[in-house]
XYZ file of C-alpha atoms in Angstrom:
555
model
C 0.964 -19.767 35.248
C -2.828 -19.876 34.998
C -4.315 -17.157 32.769
C -7.651 -16.444 31.154
C -7.928 -16.646 27.394
C -8.131 -12.850 27.250
C -4.890 -12.560 29.224
C -3.269 -15.152 26.967
C -4.122 -12.986 23.945
C -2.347 -10.034 25.576
C 0.652 -12.125 26.663
C 1.022 -13.563 23.168
C 0.899 -10.091 21.615
C 3.683 -8.952 23.953
C 5.604 -12.150 23.162
C 5.393 -11.246 19.445
C 6.739 -7.741 20.062
C 3.391 -5.979 19.585
C 3.020 -2.670 21.406
C 0.191 -1.075 19.401
C -3.173 -2.478 18.328
C -6.115 -0.862 16.562
C -9.695 -1.791 17.226
C -13.194 -1.316 18.540
C -14.805 -3.114 21.520
C -18.123 -4.940 21.727
C -19.977 -7.577 23.679
C -18.143 -10.659 22.404
C -14.771 -8.961 22.938
C -15.429 -7.570 26.445
C -13.161 -10.042 28.227
C -10.318 -9.247 25.859
C -10.822 -5.512 26.285
C -10.916 -5.944 30.061
C -7.517 -7.632 29.822
C -6.228 -4.842 27.580
C -7.139 -2.422 30.371
C -4.832 -4.363 32.714
C -2.072 -4.483 30.086
C -2.392 -0.842 29.031
C 1.153 -0.086 30.234
C 2.506 -2.545 27.641
C -0.015 -2.488 24.794
C -1.383 0.775 23.431
C -4.847 0.436 21.957
C -5.998 2.966 19.345
C -9.788 3.283 19.288
C -11.052 4.193 15.828
C -14.488 5.385 14.752
C -15.229 2.243 12.745
C -13.744 -1.231 12.462
C -12.821 -0.657 8.816
C -10.718 2.295 9.935
C -9.037 0.123 12.567
C -8.113 -2.542 10.030
C -6.829 0.056 7.533
C -4.786 1.575 10.377
C -3.249 -1.807 11.201
C -2.454 -2.149 7.482
C -0.861 1.322 7.313
C 1.136 0.593 10.470
C 2.467 -2.599 8.867
C 3.324 -0.888 5.569
C 5.187 1.937 7.305
C 7.033 -0.068 9.977
C 7.510 -3.468 8.389
C 6.000 -5.086 11.497
C 2.821 -7.146 11.672
C -0.204 -4.878 12.126
C -2.834 -5.971 14.644
C -6.569 -5.252 14.601
C -9.112 -6.345 17.238
C -12.905 -6.289 16.924
C -16.038 -7.810 18.333
C -18.268 -10.340 16.579
C -20.859 -10.005 13.826
C -20.791 -6.562 12.198
C -17.587 -5.719 14.051
C -15.885 -8.573 12.252
C -17.503 -8.069 8.851
C -16.629 -4.364 8.882
C -12.980 -5.391 8.497
C -13.496 -7.411 5.309
C -12.650 -4.672 2.785
C -9.489 -3.795 4.698
C -8.459 -7.449 4.926
C -8.900 -7.844 1.157
C -6.836 -4.674 0.660
C -3.977 -6.046 2.759
C -4.182 -9.474 1.152
C -3.748 -8.402 -2.464
C -0.888 -6.048 -1.513
C 0.826 -8.725 0.643
C 0.689 -6.796 3.926
C 1.259 -8.765 7.164
C -1.672 -8.386 9.575
C -3.285 -10.376 12.361
C -6.986 -9.747 12.956
C -8.433 -11.027 16.245
C -12.221 -11.091 16.284
C -14.586 -12.015 19.079
C -17.498 -14.364 18.592
C -20.456 -15.691 20.567
C -19.971 -18.485 23.113
C -19.069 -21.841 21.577
C -22.452 -23.282 22.585
C -24.208 -20.593 20.541
C -22.183 -21.048 17.341
C -24.287 -22.071 14.373
C -27.559 -20.963 15.958
C -27.877 -17.545 14.288
C -27.204 -15.997 17.674
C -27.148 -12.240 18.238
C -24.135 -10.745 16.435
C -22.951 -14.151 15.272
C -21.289 -14.539 11.891
C -18.977 -17.182 10.417
C -16.146 -14.737 9.816
C -13.594 -17.554 9.434
C -15.228 -18.805 6.238
C -16.129 -15.309 5.017
C -12.464 -14.271 4.893
C -10.896 -17.528 3.706
C -10.456 -16.305 0.101
C -8.802 -13.054 1.264
C -6.451 -14.287 4.006
C -3.429 -16.537 4.154
C -5.305 -18.475 6.843
C -8.236 -18.099 9.234
C -8.851 -20.015 12.448
C -11.728 -20.564 14.881
C -10.442 -21.357 18.381
C -12.835 -23.691 20.235
C -10.448 -24.934 22.964
C -8.548 -22.588 25.222
C -5.510 -24.879 24.997
C -5.326 -24.028 21.288
C -5.455 -20.251 21.736
C -1.761 -19.446 22.289
C -0.589 -21.842 19.532
C -3.125 -20.306 17.118
C -1.866 -16.779 17.797
C 1.747 -17.831 17.378
C 0.997 -19.617 14.116
C -0.960 -16.584 12.905
C 1.998 -14.235 13.387
C 4.389 -16.710 11.791
C 2.160 -17.183 8.741
C 1.429 -13.472 8.333
C 5.141 -12.749 8.066
C 6.303 -15.875 6.242
C 7.045 -16.078 2.530
C 4.633 -13.851 0.654
C 3.204 -11.856 3.540
C -0.469 -11.293 4.205
C -3.337 -11.166 6.704
C -4.371 -13.969 9.080
C -7.584 -13.955 11.128
C -8.241 -15.641 14.492
C -11.834 -15.889 15.721
C -12.154 -16.354 19.498
C -15.546 -17.132 21.105
C -16.318 -15.185 24.271
C -16.287 -18.170 26.613
C -12.784 -19.111 25.431
C -11.534 -15.677 26.548
C -13.052 -16.305 30.031
C -11.720 -19.836 30.593
C -8.371 -20.415 32.292
C -5.453 -22.639 31.418
C -1.709 -22.895 31.939
C 0.393 -20.483 29.906
C 4.121 -20.436 29.304
C 5.717 -17.610 27.363
C 7.839 -18.655 24.386
C 10.429 -16.775 22.367
C 9.229 -16.542 18.743
C 11.357 -18.750 16.475
C 13.548 -17.029 13.884
C 11.875 -16.236 10.610
C 11.905 -19.168 8.213
C 14.570 -18.809 5.541
C 13.504 -19.842 2.048
C 16.632 -21.234 0.445
C 17.444 -19.968 -3.023
C 18.307 -23.346 -4.503
C 18.091 -22.605 -8.205
C 21.680 -22.949 -9.431
C 20.722 -23.557 -13.065
C 18.228 -20.712 -13.125
C 20.708 -18.369 -11.435
C 23.310 -19.265 -14.046
C 20.843 -18.656 -16.873
C 19.805 -15.311 -15.366
C 23.445 -14.227 -15.090
C 24.000 -15.176 -18.737
C 20.930 -13.252 -19.907
C 21.936 -10.189 -17.886
C 25.557 -10.195 -19.016
C 24.504 -10.474 -22.679
C 21.804 -7.805 -22.538
C 22.317 -4.470 -24.305
C 19.012 -2.866 -23.310
C 18.012 -4.202 -19.876
C 15.141 -2.927 -17.729
C 14.431 -3.688 -14.080
C 10.731 -3.843 -13.216
C 10.517 -3.390 -9.433
C 7.369 -4.166 -7.474
C 6.097 -4.108 -3.942
C 7.936 -7.331 -3.160
C 11.199 -5.355 -3.044
C 9.822 -3.172 -0.259
C 8.169 -6.103 1.518
C 11.521 -7.899 1.575
C 13.407 -4.772 2.699
C 15.576 -5.316 -0.361
C 15.971 -1.739 -1.597
C 19.718 -1.628 -0.962
C 20.273 -4.827 -2.924
C 18.080 -3.549 -5.768
C 19.966 -0.248 -6.035
C 23.316 -2.071 -5.972
C 22.059 -4.401 -8.705
C 20.759 -1.566 -10.881
C 24.001 0.368 -10.548
C 26.146 -2.678 -11.263
C 24.352 -3.593 -14.495
C 23.630 0.084 -15.303
C 19.953 -0.605 -15.928
C 16.942 1.705 -15.647
C 14.378 0.888 -12.946
C 10.658 1.104 -13.681
C 8.462 0.807 -10.577
C 4.957 -0.476 -10.143
C 2.731 1.646 -7.930
C 3.567 -0.620 -4.985
C 7.273 -0.465 -5.803
C 7.622 3.322 -5.615
C 10.237 4.219 -3.023
C 12.397 1.122 -3.484
C 14.809 3.394 -5.357
C 14.884 7.155 -4.708
C 12.801 9.120 -7.186
C 15.833 11.376 -7.738
C 18.200 8.481 -8.525
C 19.650 8.680 -12.048
C 18.381 5.177 -12.895
C 14.832 5.683 -11.672
C 12.466 5.956 -14.626
C 9.376 6.354 -12.447
C 5.996 4.677 -12.389
C 5.157 2.010 -14.964
C 1.748 1.169 -16.340
C -1.601 2.717 -17.216
C -0.708 6.155 -15.829
C 3.047 5.706 -15.865
C 5.487 7.744 -17.880
C 5.999 7.436 -21.618
C 9.645 6.604 -20.887
C 8.785 3.562 -18.760
C 6.344 2.378 -21.409
C 8.944 2.707 -24.126
C 11.586 1.090 -21.934
C 9.541 -2.101 -21.653
C 8.572 -1.857 -25.336
C 12.143 -1.534 -26.696
C 14.299 -3.380 -24.153
C 15.845 -6.794 -24.797
C 15.595 -7.973 -21.172
C 13.076 -7.369 -18.370
C 14.099 -8.373 -14.853
C 10.949 -8.410 -12.716
C 11.780 -8.146 -9.021
C 8.914 -8.819 -6.617
C 6.347 -7.778 -9.226
C 3.349 -9.670 -10.585
C 2.622 -8.112 -14.016
C -0.844 -6.924 -12.991
C -3.282 -5.641 -15.596
C -2.464 -2.075 -14.557
C 1.145 -2.657 -15.700
C 0.740 -5.224 -18.471
C -2.443 -3.954 -20.082
C -2.030 -6.433 -22.901
C -0.128 -9.341 -21.303
C 0.450 -11.119 -24.624
C 2.285 -8.093 -26.017
C 4.006 -6.888 -22.841
C 7.749 -7.274 -23.379
C 7.157 -9.715 -26.232
C 10.412 -8.634 -27.887
C 12.453 -9.227 -24.726
C 13.665 -12.043 -22.551
C 11.880 -11.910 -19.189
C 13.313 -13.011 -15.851
C 10.897 -13.116 -12.893
C 12.137 -13.147 -9.294
C 9.397 -13.838 -6.760
C 8.891 -15.553 -3.415
C 5.496 -16.874 -4.502
C 5.761 -19.574 -7.149
C 2.055 -19.116 -7.927
C 2.921 -15.756 -9.522
C 5.324 -17.260 -12.024
C 3.857 -17.128 -15.552
C 0.413 -16.265 -14.130
C -0.019 -13.093 -16.178
C 3.015 -12.895 -18.466
C 5.023 -15.860 -19.763
C 8.657 -15.644 -18.673
C 11.883 -17.065 -20.088
C 13.465 -17.721 -16.715
C 12.392 -17.455 -13.098
C 13.953 -17.677 -9.659
C 11.881 -18.513 -6.568
C 13.062 -16.918 -3.354
C 13.377 -13.817 -1.235
C 14.109 -11.036 -3.711
C 16.821 -9.550 -1.486
C 18.684 -12.840 -1.244
C 18.354 -13.490 -4.972
C 19.676 -10.013 -5.794
C 22.624 -10.534 -3.448
C 23.522 -13.695 -5.345
C 23.153 -11.951 -8.696
C 25.234 -9.009 -7.473
C 28.046 -11.449 -6.729
C 27.935 -13.039 -10.180
C 26.926 -10.522 -12.852
C 29.494 -8.405 -14.657
C 29.674 -4.653 -14.142
C 28.170 -3.062 -17.220
C 27.735 0.237 -18.988
C 24.629 1.074 -20.991
C 25.166 4.767 -21.668
C 23.573 4.762 -25.111
C 20.425 3.020 -23.781
C 20.136 5.460 -20.871
C 20.549 8.445 -23.187
C 17.665 7.169 -25.302
C 15.535 6.807 -22.170
C 16.283 10.407 -21.210
C 15.025 11.478 -24.636
C 11.798 9.531 -24.080
C 11.493 11.143 -20.652
C 11.051 14.469 -22.394
C 8.291 13.196 -24.675
C 4.573 12.968 -23.840
C 5.140 14.255 -20.320
C 2.151 14.724 -18.041
C 0.640 18.067 -19.050
C 0.627 20.922 -16.558
C -2.942 21.942 -17.160
C -4.119 25.429 -16.237
C -7.897 25.279 -16.253
C -9.579 28.638 -15.739
C -8.840 30.195 -12.374
C -8.348 26.868 -10.634
C -5.177 25.837 -8.868
C -3.292 22.871 -10.265
C -2.959 19.693 -8.231
C 0.634 19.628 -9.438
C 1.407 22.912 -7.639
C 0.087 21.407 -4.408
C 2.176 18.247 -4.773
C 5.327 20.175 -5.678
C 4.862 22.251 -2.531
C 4.631 19.084 -0.441
C 7.827 17.841 -2.109
C 9.526 21.025 -0.982
C 8.157 20.946 2.573
C 8.485 17.285 3.520
C 11.621 15.455 4.639
C 12.733 12.333 2.712
C 11.660 10.117 5.612
C 8.179 11.651 5.877
C 5.241 9.527 4.790
C 2.544 10.051 2.169
C -0.662 8.005 2.349
C -3.201 8.199 -0.445
C -6.692 7.099 -1.225
C -7.614 5.932 -4.736
C -8.371 7.927 -7.853
C -6.835 10.779 -9.809
C -4.987 12.144 -6.781
C -3.318 8.741 -6.286
C -1.992 8.755 -9.847
C -0.803 12.364 -9.561
C 1.133 11.339 -6.450
C 2.686 8.451 -8.380
C 3.656 10.833 -11.185
C 4.850 13.886 -9.266
C 5.592 13.167 -5.597
C 9.206 12.581 -4.618
C 9.269 9.205 -2.879
C 12.837 8.892 -1.722
C 12.707 5.954 0.673
C 10.929 2.620 0.989
C 7.804 2.485 3.170
C 7.104 6.201 2.731
C 4.262 5.782 0.213
C 1.208 3.963 1.536
C -1.400 3.308 -1.126
C -3.933 0.634 -2.010
C -2.456 -0.904 -5.137
C -4.255 -4.111 -5.996
C -7.671 -3.548 -4.418
C -7.907 0.177 -5.226
C -9.789 0.878 -1.999
C -11.316 4.323 -1.701
C -11.394 5.225 2.000
C -8.095 3.438 2.703
C -5.947 6.515 3.195
C -7.065 8.080 6.474
C -6.866 4.811 8.395
C -3.468 4.072 6.837
C -2.204 7.545 7.770
C -3.342 6.974 11.355
C -1.463 3.672 11.493
C 1.697 5.209 10.030
C 1.614 8.155 12.436
C 1.187 5.778 15.400
C 4.175 3.784 14.162
C 6.342 6.897 13.706
C 5.136 9.693 16.016
C 8.053 11.962 15.052
C 7.604 11.742 11.293
C 5.285 14.009 9.376
C 2.474 12.099 7.693
C 0.464 13.525 4.790
C -2.801 12.071 3.582
C -3.408 13.073 -0.021
C -6.988 12.252 -0.925
C -9.841 13.267 -3.199
C -13.225 14.486 -2.095
C -14.847 11.236 -3.266
C -12.482 9.014 -1.270
C -12.458 11.318 1.750
C -16.236 11.161 2.047
C -16.001 7.404 2.559
C -14.114 7.337 5.866
C -13.792 10.932 7.050
C -15.326 9.794 10.336
C -11.772 8.801 11.311
C -10.987 12.495 11.769
C -12.282 11.859 15.278
C -9.355 9.446 15.776
C -6.857 12.068 14.607
C -8.230 14.506 17.160
C -8.617 12.013 20.016
C -4.922 11.084 19.849
C -3.738 14.467 18.526
C -2.010 12.798 15.581
C -0.288 15.494 13.457
C -1.479 14.147 10.098
C -1.922 16.815 7.423
C -4.976 15.861 5.361
C -4.793 17.314 1.851
C -8.077 17.036 -0.059
C -7.680 17.586 -3.802
C -11.291 18.633 -4.152
C -12.669 18.750 -7.693
C -16.285 18.195 -6.636
C -16.612 15.118 -8.865
C -15.605 11.468 -8.925
C -12.632 12.419 -11.022
C -11.136 9.162 -12.252
C -14.461 7.550 -13.148
C -15.515 10.804 -14.805
C -12.275 10.824 -16.822
C -13.102 7.330 -18.125
C -16.582 8.561 -19.001
C -14.964 11.309 -21.078
C -12.715 8.880 -22.901
C -14.905 5.838 -23.361
C -18.537 6.810 -22.664
C -19.151 9.899 -24.764
C -19.130 12.393 -21.852
C -22.162 10.729 -20.258
C -21.382 11.626 -16.654
C -23.595 9.098 -14.939
C -23.445 9.639 -11.154
C -19.996 11.244 -11.194
C -21.135 14.861 -10.676
C -22.717 14.394 -7.236
C -23.178 18.149 -6.594
C -22.317 17.763 -2.947
C -22.227 20.821 -0.741
C -19.779 19.492 1.842
C -17.611 22.177 3.443
C -14.526 20.249 4.532
C -13.260 23.167 6.619
C -16.457 23.126 8.690
C -16.348 19.333 8.842
C -12.799 19.479 10.223
C -13.766 22.148 12.723
C -16.731 20.016 13.774
C -14.248 17.346 14.785
C -12.121 19.938 16.603
C -9.455 20.079 13.885
C -8.209 23.278 12.194
C -9.360 23.489 8.578
C -7.981 25.594 5.727
C -9.569 26.376 2.381
C -7.051 26.790 -0.411
C -8.111 28.030 -3.839
C -5.281 30.366 -4.915
C -1.878 29.238 -6.139
C -0.145 32.137 -4.393
C -1.478 30.988 -1.011
C -0.242 27.382 -1.152
C 3.035 27.824 0.739
C 1.519 30.005 3.472
C -1.331 27.579 4.123
C 0.986 24.572 4.250
C 3.338 26.349 6.634
C 0.408 27.031 8.975
C -0.924 23.476 8.771
C 2.460 21.851 9.245
C 3.296 24.178 12.123
C 0.422 22.910 14.243
C 1.052 20.455 17.054
C -1.768 18.249 15.803
C -3.877 17.365 12.773
C -5.021 19.722 10.024
C -7.261 19.534 6.969
C -6.509 21.520 3.806
C -9.363 21.698 1.291
C -7.683 22.342 -2.079
C -10.139 23.431 -4.775
C -9.112 22.150 -8.221
C -10.888 21.885 -11.557
C -13.378 19.089 -12.188
C -11.927 18.861 -15.701
C -8.349 18.138 -14.620
C -7.147 14.833 -16.079
C -4.481 12.260 -15.286
C -2.330 11.969 -18.395
C -0.662 10.265 -20.100
C -2.877 7.172 -20.021
C -2.635 3.787 -21.679
C -6.205 2.521 -22.196
C -7.119 -0.890 -20.747
C -5.833 -3.775 -22.854
C -3.577 -1.497 -24.901
C 0.168 -0.818 -25.144
C 2.316 2.301 -24.994
C 1.883 2.624 -28.748
C -1.746 3.622 -28.117
C -0.996 6.054 -25.297
C -3.436 8.944 -24.738
C -1.649 12.242 -24.180
C -4.529 14.688 -24.497
C -8.287 14.565 -24.028
C-alpha cells in the first residue's frame, strides 16, 4: 500500500509493538504529528513540557517495562534538548529510539531555520544514528534502529527524518520483527575455568550490575547465589536484581555502599562480576580493587572486559544464559563461616541515623515509604544525597523497580523517568524521591503529571542546599561552601498547587504517616515537601581513589 513517510513511521512503530511515545511537536515534525492524530487509537502520545522530559520519560518507560522507549521531537532545539537524556540512557545501557524531525533535504547544510546536524552530535552517545534522505530507506532504518537498540548491550538509537521525507509517498509492506539475535555462549574453556574457580573458592562474592536487570536474569542470579552460597553485592544499577530482604543480599557496593560490601570485596578470594563494569564509583582504586582475589567477569560487551579492572577469567555472552550454564555445572556449596563474618561486618560502621536539631530525618521518610509501598511499586530518583539514601535504606525487592541515573548522574532525570514508568504501569504506585536541587531542574514536568492525572507521589527531601556537593566541600574543601547554599525561597507546596496538584509540607516526624496516607490516597499526583537538615550527610563514604580501609564514617 502507498503511505506517506509520516504514516510509515506510525506503521513501523505499531509493527514493533509500540503503543506509547513521548514527545513534543514542532514545524519539522508536523507531518508526523498529523499522522499520529490519525493513529491515536493505536499509539498514545504523551506530551511533556520539554523535550528533555520526553526523552527521560522514554528512558524511564524502558527501564520499568523492559521495552524500547520511544521519543519524538522536532528539529533544531527540539532535537538538541534530548542530548542529556540520550547520554543518560547510553551509559546505563537503556534501549531507546529517538525520532527527530529536520528541515527539508534541500535545506540541509544551509544553516536553515531550526536546522542542526543531530546525527553527528549524538554519535558518541548512541549505538547508532541515521539521517534518512530517501523515503524508501525510512522503514528499513526504523526497523534497524529497534533491532540495534535491543541487541547485545542495549542503548539508544536516533533516526533523523527531514520534513519532505515524511510528506513523500512510497509502497509499504508490514513485516513481522525477526526474533531477537541470540549471542551464543561459545566459551567452553572459559566456562570450565570459571567452574573450577567457583568450586575451589572459600570466600566468594558475586558483584551484580545493571546488566543482570537488562538481561532479565534475576532468577538465574538468585539460583546461582543460592547454589554456591555466595553473598551478592550490587552496584547502584544492579539494585533489585536480588530482593533487598534476601539473606544473601549484602546491599549496595561502592563509594556510599555498606562497610560489609566493601569488606566482602576486600577479603574475598573470588569475585564473580555479573553484568557489571567496575566503574570508578565501585572500584575507587582499580589497581587495588579485589587484588587479593581471582576475578571472573561475565558481560555481553567484550569492550568492558579488563577496561577498568584486570580479570583472571571472562565469559562473553548474555548474563542469564551464562548463569544458566554455570548453574548446571557448579557444585552446591556451603559458606556458613564466610556469611557469618559478613553479618558481623554488617553491624559495623553502619550509616548513622543522624538527629540534627528539630529536623526530620530522611531515613524516617524512606522507612515510611518502605512500609507503605508494595514490592512491585516503583521508585525513581534524581541524583545526589537522596539517591544514595535510597540505595542505602529503600527496600528494592524486584528488578525494574528502582529507576536512577547511574553512570551519567543526571540531576533532573527523575520526574521524567517517573512519568514514563507510570505510563508503562498505570496500576502501580510510582514514587519520585528527589532533592530540592534536582527538582528545580525539571519541575516543569509537573504539568505533565497533572495533564494525564498520573498518580506519582513526588517526595522532595528538601535541605535547602546542594547537599552532595556541599558534603564534598565539607570533606575536601575546608567548608568553603561555594555556590551550594543558594538561599532559594521556593515554596514547593505553592508550586505544586500552581500546577493544579495537591502539595503537602512535612516538617515533623510524627506527621509522616498521616501525610503519606493522604498523598497516596489521592486519585492523582501529589507533592510532599519534606524539610530536612542542610547538615545531613551520606555516610559511610569511601573517598575517590581510596579503598574500604580509608572509609569515612563520621564528618
